[in-house]
């Protein structure tokens, strides 16, 4: 939810590799902003190519916080954003292993 104060909102979709890093770069460019900053993540899994490195300067202040959250529209639909550093492996990549028992 957006507070009563003005906010700068960045939207991140799941289908664009590097979107999280781009959002972080955009937030850092807005450091002089005196408004609340929000990153709305599209519901679903965001696969990360590398670690998203945040430091104390990325959290904003008590008066102008930086908030990373699932987009309100997706939350209303029951969808949440998941950040994953794992690699999606398709089911077709697996095959059964047969083991012979030797007495």
mmCIF file with all atom_site columns, C-alpha atoms in Angstrom:
data_model
loop_
_atom_site.group_PDB
_atom_site.id
_atom_site.type_symbol
_atom_site.label_atom_id
_atom_site.label_alt_id
_atom_site.label_comp_id
_atom_site.label_asym_id
_atom_site.label_entity_id
_atom_site.label_seq_id
_atom_site.pdbx_PDB_ins_code
_atom_site.Cartn_x
_atom_site.Cartn_y
_atom_site.Cartn_z
_atom_site.occupancy
_atom_site.B_iso_or_equiv
_atom_site.pdbx_formal_charge
_atom_site.auth_seq_id
_atom_site.auth_comp_id
_atom_site.auth_asym_id
_atom_site.auth_atom_id
_atom_site.pdbx_PDB_model_num
ATOM 1   C CA . UNK A 1 1   ? 0.000  0.000   0.000   1.00 0.00 ? 1   UNK A CA 1
ATOM 2   C CA . UNK A 1 2   ? 1.146  3.491   -0.724  1.00 0.00 ? 2   UNK A CA 1
ATOM 3   C CA . UNK A 1 3   ? 1.241  5.884   2.195   1.00 0.00 ? 3   UNK A CA 1
ATOM 4   C CA . UNK A 1 4   ? -0.332 9.325   2.096   1.00 0.00 ? 4   UNK A CA 1
ATOM 5   C CA . UNK A 1 5   ? 3.015  10.862  1.158   1.00 0.00 ? 5   UNK A CA 1
ATOM 6   C CA . UNK A 1 6   ? 4.168  10.924  -2.450  1.00 0.00 ? 6   UNK A CA 1
ATOM 7   C CA . UNK A 1 7   ? 5.958  7.842   -3.692  1.00 0.00 ? 7   UNK A CA 1
ATOM 8   C CA . UNK A 1 8   ? 8.235  6.919   -6.562  1.00 0.00 ? 8   UNK A CA 1
ATOM 9   C CA . UNK A 1 9   ? 7.183  3.484   -7.811  1.00 0.00 ? 9   UNK A CA 1
ATOM 10  C CA . UNK A 1 10  ? 9.302  1.180   -9.987  1.00 0.00 ? 10  UNK A CA 1
ATOM 11  C CA . UNK A 1 11  ? 7.726  -1.926  -11.553 1.00 0.00 ? 11  UNK A CA 1
ATOM 12  C CA . UNK A 1 12  ? 9.659  -5.175  -12.082 1.00 0.00 ? 12  UNK A CA 1
ATOM 13  C CA . UNK A 1 13  ? 8.327  -8.056  -14.201 1.00 0.00 ? 13  UNK A CA 1
ATOM 14  C CA . UNK A 1 14  ? 9.373  -11.710 -13.988 1.00 0.00 ? 14  UNK A CA 1
ATOM 15  C CA . UNK A 1 15  ? 10.167 -12.193 -17.674 1.00 0.00 ? 15  UNK A CA 1
ATOM 16  C CA . UNK A 1 16  ? 13.008 -9.693  -17.934 1.00 0.00 ? 16  UNK A CA 1
ATOM 17  C CA . UNK A 1 17  ? 16.451 -10.912 -16.800 1.00 0.00 ? 17  UNK A CA 1
ATOM 18  C CA . UNK A 1 18  ? 18.336 -8.178  -14.982 1.00 0.00 ? 18  UNK A CA 1
ATOM 19  C CA . UNK A 1 19  ? 15.187 -6.305  -14.001 1.00 0.00 ? 19  UNK A CA 1
ATOM 20  C CA . UNK A 1 20  ? 16.007 -6.488  -10.292 1.00 0.00 ? 20  UNK A CA 1
ATOM 21  C CA . UNK A 1 21  ? 19.470 -5.068  -10.885 1.00 0.00 ? 21  UNK A CA 1
ATOM 22  C CA . UNK A 1 22  ? 17.996 -2.345  -13.106 1.00 0.00 ? 22  UNK A CA 1
ATOM 23  C CA . UNK A 1 23  ? 15.493 -1.434  -10.395 1.00 0.00 ? 23  UNK A CA 1
ATOM 24  C CA . UNK A 1 24  ? 18.307 -1.206  -7.837  1.00 0.00 ? 24  UNK A CA 1
ATOM 25  C CA . UNK A 1 25  ? 20.317 1.033   -10.179 1.00 0.00 ? 25  UNK A CA 1
ATOM 26  C CA . UNK A 1 26  ? 17.269 3.280   -10.648 1.00 0.00 ? 26  UNK A CA 1
ATOM 27  C CA . UNK A 1 27  ? 16.735 3.466   -6.865  1.00 0.00 ? 27  UNK A CA 1
ATOM 28  C CA . UNK A 1 28  ? 20.330 4.465   -6.312  1.00 0.00 ? 28  UNK A CA 1
ATOM 29  C CA . UNK A 1 29  ? 19.959 7.197   -8.931  1.00 0.00 ? 29  UNK A CA 1
ATOM 30  C CA . UNK A 1 30  ? 17.023 8.562   -6.896  1.00 0.00 ? 30  UNK A CA 1
ATOM 31  C CA . UNK A 1 31  ? 18.987 8.849   -3.633  1.00 0.00 ? 31  UNK A CA 1
ATOM 32  C CA . UNK A 1 32  ? 18.337 12.563  -3.436  1.00 0.00 ? 32  UNK A CA 1
ATOM 33  C CA . UNK A 1 33  ? 14.602 11.893  -3.614  1.00 0.00 ? 33  UNK A CA 1
ATOM 34  C CA . UNK A 1 34  ? 12.638 13.080  -0.599  1.00 0.00 ? 34  UNK A CA 1
ATOM 35  C CA . UNK A 1 35  ? 9.838  10.597  -1.233  1.00 0.00 ? 35  UNK A CA 1
ATOM 36  C CA . UNK A 1 36  ? 9.079  7.054   -0.287  1.00 0.00 ? 36  UNK A CA 1
ATOM 37  C CA . UNK A 1 37  ? 10.446 4.693   -2.949  1.00 0.00 ? 37  UNK A CA 1
ATOM 38  C CA . UNK A 1 38  ? 8.755  1.396   -3.760  1.00 0.00 ? 38  UNK A CA 1
ATOM 39  C CA . UNK A 1 39  ? 9.730  -1.462  -6.035  1.00 0.00 ? 39  UNK A CA 1
ATOM 40  C CA . UNK A 1 40  ? 6.638  -3.425  -7.056  1.00 0.00 ? 40  UNK A CA 1
ATOM 41  C CA . UNK A 1 41  ? 7.570  -6.952  -8.075  1.00 0.00 ? 41  UNK A CA 1
ATOM 42  C CA . UNK A 1 42  ? 5.261  -8.855  -10.388 1.00 0.00 ? 42  UNK A CA 1
ATOM 43  C CA . UNK A 1 43  ? 3.832  -11.966 -8.719  1.00 0.00 ? 43  UNK A CA 1
ATOM 44  C CA . UNK A 1 44  ? 5.700  -15.148 -9.646  1.00 0.00 ? 44  UNK A CA 1
ATOM 45  C CA . UNK A 1 45  ? 9.300  -16.289 -9.469  1.00 0.00 ? 45  UNK A CA 1
ATOM 46  C CA . UNK A 1 46  ? 12.088 -13.838 -10.314 1.00 0.00 ? 46  UNK A CA 1
ATOM 47  C CA . UNK A 1 47  ? 15.149 -15.927 -11.192 1.00 0.00 ? 47  UNK A CA 1
ATOM 48  C CA . UNK A 1 48  ? 18.304 -14.030 -10.323 1.00 0.00 ? 48  UNK A CA 1
ATOM 49  C CA . UNK A 1 49  ? 21.464 -14.371 -12.391 1.00 0.00 ? 49  UNK A CA 1
ATOM 50  C CA . UNK A 1 50  ? 23.595 -13.159 -9.505  1.00 0.00 ? 50  UNK A CA 1
ATOM 51  C CA . UNK A 1 51  ? 23.266 -12.018 -5.917  1.00 0.00 ? 51  UNK A CA 1
ATOM 52  C CA . UNK A 1 52  ? 21.338 -8.785  -5.457  1.00 0.00 ? 52  UNK A CA 1
ATOM 53  C CA . UNK A 1 53  ? 23.688 -6.862  -3.180  1.00 0.00 ? 53  UNK A CA 1
ATOM 54  C CA . UNK A 1 54  ? 21.953 -4.332  -0.949  1.00 0.00 ? 54  UNK A CA 1
ATOM 55  C CA . UNK A 1 55  ? 23.692 -2.196  1.648   1.00 0.00 ? 55  UNK A CA 1
ATOM 56  C CA . UNK A 1 56  ? 22.604 0.275   4.317   1.00 0.00 ? 56  UNK A CA 1
ATOM 57  C CA . UNK A 1 57  ? 22.266 3.096   1.798   1.00 0.00 ? 57  UNK A CA 1
ATOM 58  C CA . UNK A 1 58  ? 19.625 1.097   -0.106  1.00 0.00 ? 58  UNK A CA 1
ATOM 59  C CA . UNK A 1 59  ? 17.110 1.063   2.742   1.00 0.00 ? 59  UNK A CA 1
ATOM 60  C CA . UNK A 1 60  ? 16.272 4.766   2.728   1.00 0.00 ? 60  UNK A CA 1
ATOM 61  C CA . UNK A 1 61  ? 15.407 6.541   5.965   1.00 0.00 ? 61  UNK A CA 1
ATOM 62  C CA . UNK A 1 62  ? 12.589 6.437   8.505   1.00 0.00 ? 62  UNK A CA 1
ATOM 63  C CA . UNK A 1 63  ? 10.899 9.312   6.660   1.00 0.00 ? 63  UNK A CA 1
ATOM 64  C CA . UNK A 1 64  ? 11.665 8.124   3.122   1.00 0.00 ? 64  UNK A CA 1
ATOM 65  C CA . UNK A 1 65  ? 11.920 4.314   3.193   1.00 0.00 ? 65  UNK A CA 1
ATOM 66  C CA . UNK A 1 66  ? 12.661 2.018   0.285   1.00 0.00 ? 66  UNK A CA 1
ATOM 67  C CA . UNK A 1 67  ? 10.151 -0.846  0.096   1.00 0.00 ? 67  UNK A CA 1
ATOM 68  C CA . UNK A 1 68  ? 10.426 -3.963  -2.090  1.00 0.00 ? 68  UNK A CA 1
ATOM 69  C CA . UNK A 1 69  ? 7.034  -5.680  -2.305  1.00 0.00 ? 69  UNK A CA 1
ATOM 70  C CA . UNK A 1 70  ? 4.711  -7.676  -4.515  1.00 0.00 ? 70  UNK A CA 1
ATOM 71  C CA . UNK A 1 71  ? 2.602  -5.365  -6.666  1.00 0.00 ? 71  UNK A CA 1
ATOM 72  C CA . UNK A 1 72  ? -0.766 -4.543  -5.046  1.00 0.00 ? 72  UNK A CA 1
ATOM 73  C CA . UNK A 1 73  ? -2.634 -5.888  -8.100  1.00 0.00 ? 73  UNK A CA 1
ATOM 74  C CA . UNK A 1 74  ? -0.896 -9.275  -7.812  1.00 0.00 ? 74  UNK A CA 1
ATOM 75  C CA . UNK A 1 75  ? -1.358 -9.403  -4.037  1.00 0.00 ? 75  UNK A CA 1
ATOM 76  C CA . UNK A 1 76  ? -5.089 -8.857  -4.569  1.00 0.00 ? 76  UNK A CA 1
ATOM 77  C CA . UNK A 1 77  ? -5.075 -11.927 -6.858  1.00 0.00 ? 77  UNK A CA 1
ATOM 78  C CA . UNK A 1 78  ? -3.230 -14.012 -4.248  1.00 0.00 ? 78  UNK A CA 1
ATOM 79  C CA . UNK A 1 79  ? 0.051  -14.014 -6.179  1.00 0.00 ? 79  UNK A CA 1
ATOM 80  C CA . UNK A 1 80  ? 3.331  -13.270 -4.398  1.00 0.00 ? 80  UNK A CA 1
ATOM 81  C CA . UNK A 1 81  ? 6.781  -12.408 -5.698  1.00 0.00 ? 81  UNK A CA 1
ATOM 82  C CA . UNK A 1 82  ? 9.545  -14.933 -5.048  1.00 0.00 ? 82  UNK A CA 1
ATOM 83  C CA . UNK A 1 83  ? 13.241 -14.131 -5.484  1.00 0.00 ? 83  UNK A CA 1
ATOM 84  C CA . UNK A 1 84  ? 15.133 -17.279 -6.478  1.00 0.00 ? 84  UNK A CA 1
ATOM 85  C CA . UNK A 1 85  ? 18.838 -17.793 -7.019  1.00 0.00 ? 85  UNK A CA 1
ATOM 86  C CA . UNK A 1 86  ? 18.195 -21.342 -8.189  1.00 0.00 ? 86  UNK A CA 1
ATOM 87  C CA . UNK A 1 87  ? 18.094 -22.599 -11.740 1.00 0.00 ? 87  UNK A CA 1
ATOM 88  C CA . UNK A 1 88  ? 14.856 -23.995 -13.154 1.00 0.00 ? 88  UNK A CA 1
ATOM 89  C CA . UNK A 1 89  ? 15.461 -27.555 -14.330 1.00 0.00 ? 89  UNK A CA 1
ATOM 90  C CA . UNK A 1 90  ? 12.751 -28.992 -16.585 1.00 0.00 ? 90  UNK A CA 1
ATOM 91  C CA . UNK A 1 91  ? 11.215 -32.334 -15.690 1.00 0.00 ? 91  UNK A CA 1
ATOM 92  C CA . UNK A 1 92  ? 12.444 -33.696 -19.030 1.00 0.00 ? 92  UNK A CA 1
ATOM 93  C CA . UNK A 1 93  ? 16.041 -33.364 -17.803 1.00 0.00 ? 93  UNK A CA 1
ATOM 94  C CA . UNK A 1 94  ? 15.501 -36.267 -15.391 1.00 0.00 ? 94  UNK A CA 1
ATOM 95  C CA . UNK A 1 95  ? 15.377 -39.970 -16.172 1.00 0.00 ? 95  UNK A CA 1
ATOM 96  C CA . UNK A 1 96  ? 14.918 -43.008 -13.933 1.00 0.00 ? 96  UNK A CA 1
ATOM 97  C CA . UNK A 1 97  ? 17.954 -44.841 -12.601 1.00 0.00 ? 97  UNK A CA 1
ATOM 98  C CA . UNK A 1 98  ? 17.691 -48.602 -12.405 1.00 0.00 ? 98  UNK A CA 1
ATOM 99  C CA . UNK A 1 99  ? 19.727 -50.323 -9.755  1.00 0.00 ? 99  UNK A CA 1
ATOM 100 C CA . UNK A 1 100 ? 20.566 -53.999 -9.775  1.00 0.00 ? 100 UNK A CA 1
ATOM 101 C CA . UNK A 1 101 ? 20.604 -55.670 -6.423  1.00 0.00 ? 101 UNK A CA 1
ATOM 102 C CA . UNK A 1 102 ? 23.532 -58.037 -6.013  1.00 0.00 ? 102 UNK A CA 1
ATOM 103 C CA . UNK A 1 103 ? 23.302 -60.643 -3.275  1.00 0.00 ? 103 UNK A CA 1
#
